[in-house]
Coordinates of C-alpha atoms in Angstrom, one line a residue:
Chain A
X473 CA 5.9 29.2 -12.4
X474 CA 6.5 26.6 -15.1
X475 CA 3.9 24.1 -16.2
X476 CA 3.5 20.5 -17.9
X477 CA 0.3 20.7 -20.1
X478 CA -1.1 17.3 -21.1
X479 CA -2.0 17.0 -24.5
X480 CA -2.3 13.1 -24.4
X481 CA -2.3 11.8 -20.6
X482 CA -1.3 7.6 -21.7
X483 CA -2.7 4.3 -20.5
X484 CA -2.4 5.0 -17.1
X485 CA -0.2 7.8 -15.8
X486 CA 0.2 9.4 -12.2
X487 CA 2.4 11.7 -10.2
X488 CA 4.7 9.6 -8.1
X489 CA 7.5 10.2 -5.4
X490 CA 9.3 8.0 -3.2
X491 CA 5.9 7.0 -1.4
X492 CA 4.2 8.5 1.9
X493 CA 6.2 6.4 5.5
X494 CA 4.9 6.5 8.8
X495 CA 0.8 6.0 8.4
X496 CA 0.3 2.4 7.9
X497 CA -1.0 2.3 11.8
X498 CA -3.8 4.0 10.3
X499 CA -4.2 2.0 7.0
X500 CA -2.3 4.6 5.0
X501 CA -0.1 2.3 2.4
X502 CA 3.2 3.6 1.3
X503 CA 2.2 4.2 -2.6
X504 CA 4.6 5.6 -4.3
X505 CA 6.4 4.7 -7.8
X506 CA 6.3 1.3 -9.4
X507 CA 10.3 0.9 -10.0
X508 CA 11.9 3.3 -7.6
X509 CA 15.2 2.8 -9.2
X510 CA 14.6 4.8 -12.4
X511 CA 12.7 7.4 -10.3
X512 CA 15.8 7.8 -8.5
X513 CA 17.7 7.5 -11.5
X514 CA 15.9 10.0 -13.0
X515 CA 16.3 12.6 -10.3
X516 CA 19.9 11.7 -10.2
X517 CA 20.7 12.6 -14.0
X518 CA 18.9 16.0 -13.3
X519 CA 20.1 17.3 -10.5
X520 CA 16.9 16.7 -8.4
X521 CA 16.6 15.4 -5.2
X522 CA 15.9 12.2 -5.4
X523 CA 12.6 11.9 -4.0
X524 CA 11.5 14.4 -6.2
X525 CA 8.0 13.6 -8.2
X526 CA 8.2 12.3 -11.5
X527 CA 5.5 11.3 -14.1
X528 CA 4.9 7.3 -14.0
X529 CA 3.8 6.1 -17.4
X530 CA 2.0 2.6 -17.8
X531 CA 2.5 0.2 -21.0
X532 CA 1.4 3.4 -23.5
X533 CA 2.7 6.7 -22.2
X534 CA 1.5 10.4 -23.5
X535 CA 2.1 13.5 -24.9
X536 CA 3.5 16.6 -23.0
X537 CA 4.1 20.1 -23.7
X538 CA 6.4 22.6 -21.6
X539 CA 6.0 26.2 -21.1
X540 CA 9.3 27.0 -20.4
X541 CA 12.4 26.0 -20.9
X542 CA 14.0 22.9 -18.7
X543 CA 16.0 19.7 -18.3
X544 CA 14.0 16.7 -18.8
X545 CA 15.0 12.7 -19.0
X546 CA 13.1 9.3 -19.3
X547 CA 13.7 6.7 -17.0
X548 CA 12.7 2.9 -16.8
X549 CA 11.5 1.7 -20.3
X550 CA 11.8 2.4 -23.6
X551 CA 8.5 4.2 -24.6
X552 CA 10.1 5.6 -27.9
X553 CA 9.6 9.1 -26.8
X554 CA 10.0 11.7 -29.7
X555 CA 11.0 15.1 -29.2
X556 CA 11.3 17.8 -32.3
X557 CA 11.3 14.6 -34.6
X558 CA 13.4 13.0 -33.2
X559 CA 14.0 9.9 -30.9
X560 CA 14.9 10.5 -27.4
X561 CA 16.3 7.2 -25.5
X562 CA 16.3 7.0 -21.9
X563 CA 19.0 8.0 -19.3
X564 CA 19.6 10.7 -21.6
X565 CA 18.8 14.5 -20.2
X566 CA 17.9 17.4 -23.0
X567 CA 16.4 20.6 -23.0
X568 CA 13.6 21.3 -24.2
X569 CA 12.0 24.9 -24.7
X570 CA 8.7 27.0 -24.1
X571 CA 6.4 25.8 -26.6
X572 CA 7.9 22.1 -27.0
X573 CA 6.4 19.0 -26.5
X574 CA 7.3 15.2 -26.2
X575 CA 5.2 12.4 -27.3
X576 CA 5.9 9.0 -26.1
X577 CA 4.2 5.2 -27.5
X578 CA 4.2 1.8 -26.4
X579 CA 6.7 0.5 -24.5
X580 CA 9.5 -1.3 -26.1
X581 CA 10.1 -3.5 -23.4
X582 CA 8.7 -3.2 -19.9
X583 CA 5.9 -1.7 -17.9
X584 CA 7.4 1.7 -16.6
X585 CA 8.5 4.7 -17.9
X586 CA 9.4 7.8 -15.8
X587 CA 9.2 11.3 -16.9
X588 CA 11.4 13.4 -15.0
X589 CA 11.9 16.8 -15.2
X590 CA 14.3 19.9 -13.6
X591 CA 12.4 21.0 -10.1
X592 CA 10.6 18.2 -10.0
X593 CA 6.3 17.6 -10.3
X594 CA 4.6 20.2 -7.7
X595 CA 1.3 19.0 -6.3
X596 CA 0.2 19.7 -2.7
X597 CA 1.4 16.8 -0.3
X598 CA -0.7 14.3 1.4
X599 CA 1.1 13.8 4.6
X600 CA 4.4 14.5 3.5
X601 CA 4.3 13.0 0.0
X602 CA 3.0 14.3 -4.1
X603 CA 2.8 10.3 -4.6
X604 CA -0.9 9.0 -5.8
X605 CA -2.8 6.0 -4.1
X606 CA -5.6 5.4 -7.3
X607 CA -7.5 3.5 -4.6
X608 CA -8.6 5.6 -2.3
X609 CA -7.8 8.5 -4.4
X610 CA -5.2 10.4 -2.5
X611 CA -2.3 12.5 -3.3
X612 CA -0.8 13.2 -6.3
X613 CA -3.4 15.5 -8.9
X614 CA -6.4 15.0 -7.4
X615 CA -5.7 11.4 -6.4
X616 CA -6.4 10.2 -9.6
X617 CA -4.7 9.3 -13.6
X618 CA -4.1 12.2 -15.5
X619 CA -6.5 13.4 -18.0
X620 CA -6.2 15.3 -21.5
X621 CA -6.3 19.1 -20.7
X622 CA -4.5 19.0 -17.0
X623 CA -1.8 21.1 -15.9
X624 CA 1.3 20.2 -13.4
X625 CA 3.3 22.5 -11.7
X626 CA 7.0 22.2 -11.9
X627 CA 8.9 22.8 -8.5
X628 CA 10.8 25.6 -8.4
X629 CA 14.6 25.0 -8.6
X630 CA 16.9 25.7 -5.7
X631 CA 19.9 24.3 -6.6
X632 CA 22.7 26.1 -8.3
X633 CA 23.2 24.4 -11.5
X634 CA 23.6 20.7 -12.0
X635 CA 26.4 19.3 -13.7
X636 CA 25.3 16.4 -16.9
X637 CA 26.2 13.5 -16.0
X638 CA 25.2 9.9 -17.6
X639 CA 24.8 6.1 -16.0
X640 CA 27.9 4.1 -17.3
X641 CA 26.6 1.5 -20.0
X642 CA 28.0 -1.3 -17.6
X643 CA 26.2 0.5 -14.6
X644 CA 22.7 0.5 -16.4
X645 CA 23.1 -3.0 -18.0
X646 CA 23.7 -4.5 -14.3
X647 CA 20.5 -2.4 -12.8
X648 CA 18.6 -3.5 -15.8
X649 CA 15.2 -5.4 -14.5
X650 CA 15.0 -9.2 -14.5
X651 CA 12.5 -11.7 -14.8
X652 CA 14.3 -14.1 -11.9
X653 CA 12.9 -12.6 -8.8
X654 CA 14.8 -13.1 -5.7
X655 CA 12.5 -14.4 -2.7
X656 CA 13.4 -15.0 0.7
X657 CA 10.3 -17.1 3.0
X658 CA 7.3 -15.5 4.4
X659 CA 5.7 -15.8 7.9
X660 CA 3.4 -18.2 6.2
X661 CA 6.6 -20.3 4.5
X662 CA 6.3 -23.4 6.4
X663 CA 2.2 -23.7 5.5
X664 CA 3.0 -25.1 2.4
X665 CA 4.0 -28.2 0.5
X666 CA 7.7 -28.8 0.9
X667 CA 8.1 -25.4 2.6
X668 CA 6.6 -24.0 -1.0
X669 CA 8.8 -25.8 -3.3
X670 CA 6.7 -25.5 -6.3
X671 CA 6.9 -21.5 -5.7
X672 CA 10.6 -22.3 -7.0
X673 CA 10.5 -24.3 -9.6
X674 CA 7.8 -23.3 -11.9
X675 CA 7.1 -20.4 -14.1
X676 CA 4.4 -17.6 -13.8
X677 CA 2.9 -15.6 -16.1
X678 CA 1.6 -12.1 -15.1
X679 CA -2.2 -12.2 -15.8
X680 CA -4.1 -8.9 -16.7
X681 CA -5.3 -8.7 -13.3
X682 CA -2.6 -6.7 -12.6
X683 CA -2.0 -2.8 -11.1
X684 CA 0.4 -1.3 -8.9
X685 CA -2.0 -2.8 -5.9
X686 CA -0.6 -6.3 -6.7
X687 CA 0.5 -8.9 -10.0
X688 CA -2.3 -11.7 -9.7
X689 CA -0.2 -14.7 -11.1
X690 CA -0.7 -18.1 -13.1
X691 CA 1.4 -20.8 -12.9
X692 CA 1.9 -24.2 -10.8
X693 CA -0.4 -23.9 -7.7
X694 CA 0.9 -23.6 -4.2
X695 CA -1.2 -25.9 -2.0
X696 CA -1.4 -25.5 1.5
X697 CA -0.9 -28.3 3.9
X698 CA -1.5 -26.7 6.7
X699 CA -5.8 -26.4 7.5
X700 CA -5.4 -23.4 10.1
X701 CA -7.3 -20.2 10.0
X702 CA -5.1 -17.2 9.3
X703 CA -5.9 -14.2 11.7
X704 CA -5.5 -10.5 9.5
X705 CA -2.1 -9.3 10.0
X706 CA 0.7 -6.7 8.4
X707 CA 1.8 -7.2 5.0
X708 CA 4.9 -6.2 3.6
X709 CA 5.7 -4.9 0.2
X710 CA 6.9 -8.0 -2.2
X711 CA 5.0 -10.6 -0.2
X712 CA 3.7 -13.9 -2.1
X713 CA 0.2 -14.6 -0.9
X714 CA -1.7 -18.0 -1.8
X715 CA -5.4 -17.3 -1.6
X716 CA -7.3 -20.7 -1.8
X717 CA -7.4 -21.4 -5.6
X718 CA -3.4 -21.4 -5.2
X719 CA -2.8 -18.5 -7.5
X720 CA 0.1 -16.8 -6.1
X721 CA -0.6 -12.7 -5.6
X722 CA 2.5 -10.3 -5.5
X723 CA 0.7 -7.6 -3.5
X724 CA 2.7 -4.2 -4.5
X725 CA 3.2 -0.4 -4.0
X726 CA -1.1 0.5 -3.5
X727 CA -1.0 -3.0 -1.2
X728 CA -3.5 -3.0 1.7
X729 CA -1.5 -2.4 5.2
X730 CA -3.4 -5.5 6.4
X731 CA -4.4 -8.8 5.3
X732 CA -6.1 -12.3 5.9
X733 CA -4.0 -14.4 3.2
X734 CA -0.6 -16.7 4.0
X735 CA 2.0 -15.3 2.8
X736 CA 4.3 -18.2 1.0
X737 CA 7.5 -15.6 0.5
X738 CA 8.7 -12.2 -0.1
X739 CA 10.4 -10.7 -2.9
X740 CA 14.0 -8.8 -1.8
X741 CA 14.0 -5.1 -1.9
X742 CA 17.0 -5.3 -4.9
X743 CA 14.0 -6.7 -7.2
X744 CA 11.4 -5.0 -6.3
X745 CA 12.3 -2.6 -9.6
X746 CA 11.7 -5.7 -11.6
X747 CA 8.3 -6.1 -10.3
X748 CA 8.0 -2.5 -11.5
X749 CA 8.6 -3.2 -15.1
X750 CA 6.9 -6.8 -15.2
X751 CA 4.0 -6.2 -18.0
X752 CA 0.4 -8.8 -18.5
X753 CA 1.8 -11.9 -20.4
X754 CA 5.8 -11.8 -19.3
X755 CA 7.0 -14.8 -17.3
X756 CA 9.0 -15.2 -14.0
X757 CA 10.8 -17.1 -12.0
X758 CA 11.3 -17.0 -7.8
X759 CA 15.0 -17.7 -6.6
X760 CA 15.0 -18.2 -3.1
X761 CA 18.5 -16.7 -1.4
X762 CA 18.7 -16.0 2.0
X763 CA 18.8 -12.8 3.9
X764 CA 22.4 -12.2 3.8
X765 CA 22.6 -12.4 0.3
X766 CA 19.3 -10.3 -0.3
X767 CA 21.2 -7.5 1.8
X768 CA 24.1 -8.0 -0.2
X769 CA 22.4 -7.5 -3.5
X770 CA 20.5 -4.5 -2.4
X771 CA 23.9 -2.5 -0.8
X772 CA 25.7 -3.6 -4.5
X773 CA 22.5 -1.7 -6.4
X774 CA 23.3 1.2 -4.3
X775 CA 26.8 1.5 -5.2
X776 CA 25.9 1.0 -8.8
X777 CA 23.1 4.0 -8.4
X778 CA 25.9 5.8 -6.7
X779 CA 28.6 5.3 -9.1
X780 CA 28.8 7.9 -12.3
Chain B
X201 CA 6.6 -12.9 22.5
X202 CA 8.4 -14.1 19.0
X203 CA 9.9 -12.3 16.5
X204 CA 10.8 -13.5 12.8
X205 CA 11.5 -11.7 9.5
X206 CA 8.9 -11.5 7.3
X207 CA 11.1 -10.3 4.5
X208 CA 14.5 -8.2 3.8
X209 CA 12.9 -5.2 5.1
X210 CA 10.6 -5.9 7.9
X211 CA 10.0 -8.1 11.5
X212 CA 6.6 -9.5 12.5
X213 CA 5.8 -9.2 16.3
X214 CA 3.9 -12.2 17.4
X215 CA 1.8 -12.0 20.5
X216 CA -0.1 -15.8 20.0
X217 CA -2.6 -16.6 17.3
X218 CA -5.9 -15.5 18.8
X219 CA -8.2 -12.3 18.3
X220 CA -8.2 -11.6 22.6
X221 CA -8.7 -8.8 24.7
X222 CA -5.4 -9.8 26.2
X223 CA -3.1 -9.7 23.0
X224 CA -4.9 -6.6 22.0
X225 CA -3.2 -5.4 25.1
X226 CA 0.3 -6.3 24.5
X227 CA -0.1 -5.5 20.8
X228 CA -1.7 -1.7 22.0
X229 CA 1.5 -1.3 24.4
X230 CA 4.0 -2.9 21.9
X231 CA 2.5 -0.4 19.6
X232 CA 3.1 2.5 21.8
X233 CA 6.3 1.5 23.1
X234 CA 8.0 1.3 19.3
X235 CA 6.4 4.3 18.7
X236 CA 7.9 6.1 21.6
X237 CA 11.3 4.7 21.1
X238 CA 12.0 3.4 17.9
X239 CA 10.6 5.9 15.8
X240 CA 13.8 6.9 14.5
X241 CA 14.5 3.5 12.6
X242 CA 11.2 2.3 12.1
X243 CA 9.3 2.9 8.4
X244 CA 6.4 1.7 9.7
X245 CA 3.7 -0.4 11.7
X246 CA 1.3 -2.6 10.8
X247 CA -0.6 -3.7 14.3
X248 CA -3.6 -6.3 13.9
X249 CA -5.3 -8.6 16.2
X250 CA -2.0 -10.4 17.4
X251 CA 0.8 -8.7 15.4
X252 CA 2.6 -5.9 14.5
X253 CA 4.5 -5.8 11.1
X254 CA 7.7 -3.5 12.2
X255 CA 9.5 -2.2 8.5
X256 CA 12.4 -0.3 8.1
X257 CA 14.7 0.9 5.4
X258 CA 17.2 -2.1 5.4
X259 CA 20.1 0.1 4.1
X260 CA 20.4 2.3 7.2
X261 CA 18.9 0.1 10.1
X262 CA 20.0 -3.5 11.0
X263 CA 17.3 -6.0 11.5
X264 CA 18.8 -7.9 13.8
X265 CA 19.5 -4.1 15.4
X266 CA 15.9 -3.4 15.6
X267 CA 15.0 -7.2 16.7
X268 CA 17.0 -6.7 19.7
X269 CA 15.6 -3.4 20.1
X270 CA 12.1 -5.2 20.6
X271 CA 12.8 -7.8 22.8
X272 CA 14.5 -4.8 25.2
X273 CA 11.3 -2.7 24.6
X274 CA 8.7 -6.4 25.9
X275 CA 10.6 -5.8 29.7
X276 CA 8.4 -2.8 29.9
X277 CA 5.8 -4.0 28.5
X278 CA 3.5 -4.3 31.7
X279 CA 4.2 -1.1 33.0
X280 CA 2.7 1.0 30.2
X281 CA -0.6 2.3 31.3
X282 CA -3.4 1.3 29.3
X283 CA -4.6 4.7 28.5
X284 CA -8.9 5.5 29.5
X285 CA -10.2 4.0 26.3
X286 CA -12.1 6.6 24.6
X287 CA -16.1 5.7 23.0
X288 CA -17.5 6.8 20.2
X289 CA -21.3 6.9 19.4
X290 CA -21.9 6.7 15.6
X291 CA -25.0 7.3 14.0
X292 CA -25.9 4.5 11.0
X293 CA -28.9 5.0 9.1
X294 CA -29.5 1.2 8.4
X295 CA -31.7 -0.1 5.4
X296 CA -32.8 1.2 2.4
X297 CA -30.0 3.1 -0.6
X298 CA -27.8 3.5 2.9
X299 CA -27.7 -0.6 3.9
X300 CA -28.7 -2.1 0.5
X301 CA -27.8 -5.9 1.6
X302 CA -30.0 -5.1 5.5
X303 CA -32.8 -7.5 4.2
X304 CA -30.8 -10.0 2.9
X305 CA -28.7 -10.1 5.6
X306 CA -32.2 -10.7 8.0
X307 CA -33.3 -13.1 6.1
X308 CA -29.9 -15.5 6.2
X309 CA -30.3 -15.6 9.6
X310 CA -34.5 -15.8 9.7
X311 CA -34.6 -12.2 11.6
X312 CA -36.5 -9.3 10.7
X313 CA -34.2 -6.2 9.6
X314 CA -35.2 -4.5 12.8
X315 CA -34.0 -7.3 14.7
X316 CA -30.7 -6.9 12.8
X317 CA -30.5 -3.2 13.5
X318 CA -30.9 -3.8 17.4
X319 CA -28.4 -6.4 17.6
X320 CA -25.9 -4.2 15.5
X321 CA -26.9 -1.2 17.6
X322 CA -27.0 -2.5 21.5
X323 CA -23.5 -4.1 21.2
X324 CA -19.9 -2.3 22.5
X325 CA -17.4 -3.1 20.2
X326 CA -13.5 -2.7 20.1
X327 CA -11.3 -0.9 17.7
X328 CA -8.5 -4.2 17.5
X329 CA -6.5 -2.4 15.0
X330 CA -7.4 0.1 11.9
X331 CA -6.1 -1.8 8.8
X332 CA -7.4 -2.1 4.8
X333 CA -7.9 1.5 3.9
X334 CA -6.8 4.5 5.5
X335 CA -8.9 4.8 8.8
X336 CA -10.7 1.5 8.2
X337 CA -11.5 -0.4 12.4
X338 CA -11.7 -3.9 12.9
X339 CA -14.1 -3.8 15.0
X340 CA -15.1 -6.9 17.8
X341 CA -17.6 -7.8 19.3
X342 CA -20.5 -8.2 16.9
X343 CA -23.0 -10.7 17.8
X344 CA -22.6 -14.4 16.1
X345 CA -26.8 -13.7 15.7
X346 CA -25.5 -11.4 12.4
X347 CA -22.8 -12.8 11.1
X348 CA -23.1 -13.8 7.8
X349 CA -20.8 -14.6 4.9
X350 CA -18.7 -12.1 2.5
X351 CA -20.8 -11.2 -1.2
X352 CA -19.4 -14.1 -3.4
X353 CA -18.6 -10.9 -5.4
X354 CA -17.3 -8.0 -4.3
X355 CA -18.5 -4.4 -4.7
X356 CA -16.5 -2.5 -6.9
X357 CA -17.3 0.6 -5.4
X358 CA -18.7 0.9 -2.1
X359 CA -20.0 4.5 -0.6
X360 CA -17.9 6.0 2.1
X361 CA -18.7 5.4 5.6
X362 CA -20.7 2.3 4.9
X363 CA -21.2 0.1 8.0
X364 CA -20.8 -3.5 6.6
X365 CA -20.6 -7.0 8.0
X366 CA -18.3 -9.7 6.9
X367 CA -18.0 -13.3 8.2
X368 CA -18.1 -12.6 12.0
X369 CA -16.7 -9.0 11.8
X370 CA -18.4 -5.2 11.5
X371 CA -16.8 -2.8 10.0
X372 CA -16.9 0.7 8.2
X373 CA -15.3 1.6 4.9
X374 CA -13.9 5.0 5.4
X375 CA -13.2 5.8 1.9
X376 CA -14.7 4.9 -1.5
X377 CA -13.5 1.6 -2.2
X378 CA -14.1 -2.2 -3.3
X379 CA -15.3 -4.4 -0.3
X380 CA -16.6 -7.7 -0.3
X381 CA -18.6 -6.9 2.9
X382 CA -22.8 -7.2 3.4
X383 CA -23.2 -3.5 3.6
X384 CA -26.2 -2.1 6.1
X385 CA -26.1 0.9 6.7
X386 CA -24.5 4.2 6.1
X387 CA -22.6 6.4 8.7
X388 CA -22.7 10.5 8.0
X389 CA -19.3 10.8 9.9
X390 CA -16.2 10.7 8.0
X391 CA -13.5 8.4 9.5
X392 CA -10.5 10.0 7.8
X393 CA -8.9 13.2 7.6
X394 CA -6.1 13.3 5.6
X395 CA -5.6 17.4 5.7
X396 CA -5.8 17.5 9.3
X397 CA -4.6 15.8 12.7
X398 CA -5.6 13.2 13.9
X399 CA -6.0 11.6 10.9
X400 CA -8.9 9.3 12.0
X401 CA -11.8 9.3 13.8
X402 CA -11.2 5.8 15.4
X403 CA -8.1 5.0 16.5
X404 CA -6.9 1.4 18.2
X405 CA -8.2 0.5 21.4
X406 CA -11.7 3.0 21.1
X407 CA -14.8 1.8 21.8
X408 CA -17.5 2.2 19.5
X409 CA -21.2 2.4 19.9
X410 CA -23.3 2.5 16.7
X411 CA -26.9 4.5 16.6
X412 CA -29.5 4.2 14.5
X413 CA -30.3 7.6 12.7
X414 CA -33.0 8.5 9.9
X415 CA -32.2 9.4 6.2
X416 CA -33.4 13.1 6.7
X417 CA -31.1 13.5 10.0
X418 CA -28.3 11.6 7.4
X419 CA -28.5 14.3 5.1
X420 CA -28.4 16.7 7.6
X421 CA -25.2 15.6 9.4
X422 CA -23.7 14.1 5.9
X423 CA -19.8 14.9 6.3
X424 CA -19.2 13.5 2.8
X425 CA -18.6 15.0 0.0

């Protein structure tokens, strides 16, 4: 059995898969990693299946050591990861060998950086899924960040051996995350000021208030012209809501199954990644486009993540 | 019935825009129906009071697929039996460490704490939907006599299997979590299982009767950790 050793766990870093389906009749949300495209990505490069659990690092990310020798590769941002003295960029795979470790920083540029390694992350499964919800504490190690001192499993491989591959430069330039985030309306659209034009023309900035539960948002308010009480209902990943003060909130992977605030818009799934990445302090934009067109994006991103 | 996108990935189900016995109906048969035959493309479902969020994974199922599926599925809708709706007695031990905001909550509405425990206690409430966190009922019912507003601040942590009030609503935090809620009292049971099935205590459409219980029968039946 091969093991991660944490010498350094980072800011804020969890076990993550493609998230836990089927359970939000029961309050269960989805969870599961912050920008699922370098995830998959990730998985891709090594061979792995591509749900397979990865580490998710947040803003600062830490120090690992291996006892045995493997494939690894870092996904999502640039967290200057140094292996043996030397720089290790992302989308890159490399061995490393029992004994070695890999120390990462801040990040360069955004909010995410995936640690990915040959087998994948073994924890036990919460219905079905390794993928941590920090709020109520489930899955993952122990439902909770990781801490100096812990020790991961890595999954046994099954798979004859994978052949290297790399993204095309073009192919990870074009899946690179944006700060223009595609929206189409929410059930709630029509509630507000010129169907929520001021949703589309200003900028936000990401406040701190901010976790994989939702982005709380500052920028030009959305006013509400319509006085009716909302009744609690479903909430989907990527929706906009505008609680009273006007404050948009893009509620996100931990989101509540359920809730009592209009819901102005939604971001597309293609953009969701961006949301991934988006750190306190950066700014964005909302396009609206219409459902065709968001379809149309996402089916382009999965040729690009399908291409080599 | 209506149906509209709520986004690139998922349909809302709208029965009306009231909390009734009679769109909990449709939204408990809706539930069961999608369940029954759309499980294959469906990610997920989110029913509430009117509602029922339907997601999918937009690169292998059509939305407008699914949106047909639905209004197909609302023909039968009448002729899926409601099933025996099951109660479930809960013991609370109200007051004290277990219902830290009890008093507070009497004295917004000029009762005595024991008048608030008997109203709490003598009602039959309905499981509209479980919603929030995992296992978490919206529960109806609950006398207007109690109601009281949300903490202008919310808990950052409050104790699993507290039995809070919010607004006109009672509820029960399953799990460790923030809640904005006027917590009372404290339930022994747990109300989610995630290593086992069923996953919850309470599912949609239960009845639930709440009991008052002492601290020293609370330790004694304490299911949480």
């Amino acid at each position: 059995m091969s093991h991660i050793h944490v010498i350094s766990p980072g800011f804020v870093t969890t076990v993550q898969d493609l998230g836990r389906y089927g359970y939000a009749h029961l309050g269960v949300s989805a969870s599961g990693a912050a920008d699922r495209l370098s995830l998959r990505m990730g998985n891709a490069l090594l061979g792995n299946p591509e749900s397979a659990a990865a580490l998710e690092m947040t803003l600062a990310g830490g120090a690992f050591e291996f006892d045995s020798e493997t494939s690894v590769v870092f996904t999502g941002s640039d967290f200057n990861a140094q292996f043996e003295g030397n720089s290790v960029p992302p989308y890159v795979p490399f061995r490393v060998r029992a004994g070695q470790a890999v120390q990462c920083g801040a990040t360069r540029s955004g909010a995410r950086c995936y640690l990915c390694v040959r087998g994948g992350i073994e924890v036990p499964l919460v219905l079905g899924s390794a993928s941590t919800h920090l709020m109520t504490g489930l899955g993952g190690l122990e439902g909770r960040a990781l801490k100096k001192g812990d020790l991961l499993k890595i999954g046994n491989v099954t798979t004859k051996a994978f052949q290297t591959r790399l993204f095309d430069r073009d192919v990870l330039s074009r899946l690179m995350p944006q700060k223009v985030l595609r929206i189409t309306p929410g059930p709630q659209g029509n509630w507000f000021r010129d169907g929520g034009k001021s949703l589309f023309q200003g900028t936000y900035r990401v406040t701190e208030e901010s976790n994989r539960m939702g982005l709380r948002l500052h920028g030009p308010p959305l006013e509400q012209t319509y006085s009716g009480q909302m009744l609690t209902e479903g909430v989907s990943l990527g929706a906009v809501q505008a609680p009273k003060s006007g404050q948009p909130i893009l509620l996100f992977v931990e989101h509540q199954t359920t809730g009592g605030y209009p819901k102005i818009a939604n971001v597309i799934s293609a953009d969701l990644h961006s949301v991934g990445q988006l750190r306190p302090r950066d700014e964005v934009r909302f396009e609206l486009v219409s459902m065709e067109h968001a379809l149309s994006l996402l089916r382009e991103q999965e040729r690009l993540l399908g291409s080599s | 019935m209506h149906i509209q996108f709520a986004s690139d990935h998922s349909l809302m189900v709208s029965f009306g825009d009231e909390i009734s016995e009679s769109s909990h109906r449709q939204v408990l048969r809706m539930t069961e129906l999608l369940q029954q035959h759309l499980r294959s493309k469906v990610r997920n479902l989110h029913p509430a009071y009117s509602t029922i969020l339907v997601s999918y994974n937009p690169l292998t199922t059509d939305g407008a697929e699914v949106e047909r599926a639905i209004h197909h599925l609302a023909q039968q809708i009448d002729r899926v039996p409601s099933p025996e709706p099951r109660t479930k007695e809960l013991p609370v031990c109200y007051g004290n460490e277990s219902g830290p905001d009890l008093s507070e909550v009497a004295a917004l509405r000029g009762l005595t704490p024991e008048d608030v425990i008997q109203i709490h206690s003598s009602a039959d409430y309905l499981v509209y939907f479980l919603g929030f966190t995992p296992g978490f009922p919206y529960l109806g019912g609950m006398s207007e006599r109690i109601a009281v507003p949300r903490l202008a601040t919310p808990r950052k942590q409050v104790p699993a299997g507290s039995v809070a009030i919010g607004a006109n609503q009672t509820g029960i935090y399953p799990v460790s979590s923030p809640g904005g809620w006027r917590i009372i009292g404290r339930t022994p049971r747990r109300l989610f299982f995630p290593e086992r099935e069923p996953l919850t205590l309470l599912q949609m459409g239960d009845r639930v009767r709440f009991f008052p219980i002492s601290s020293d029968q609370f330790q004694h039946w304490n299911e949480h950790k």
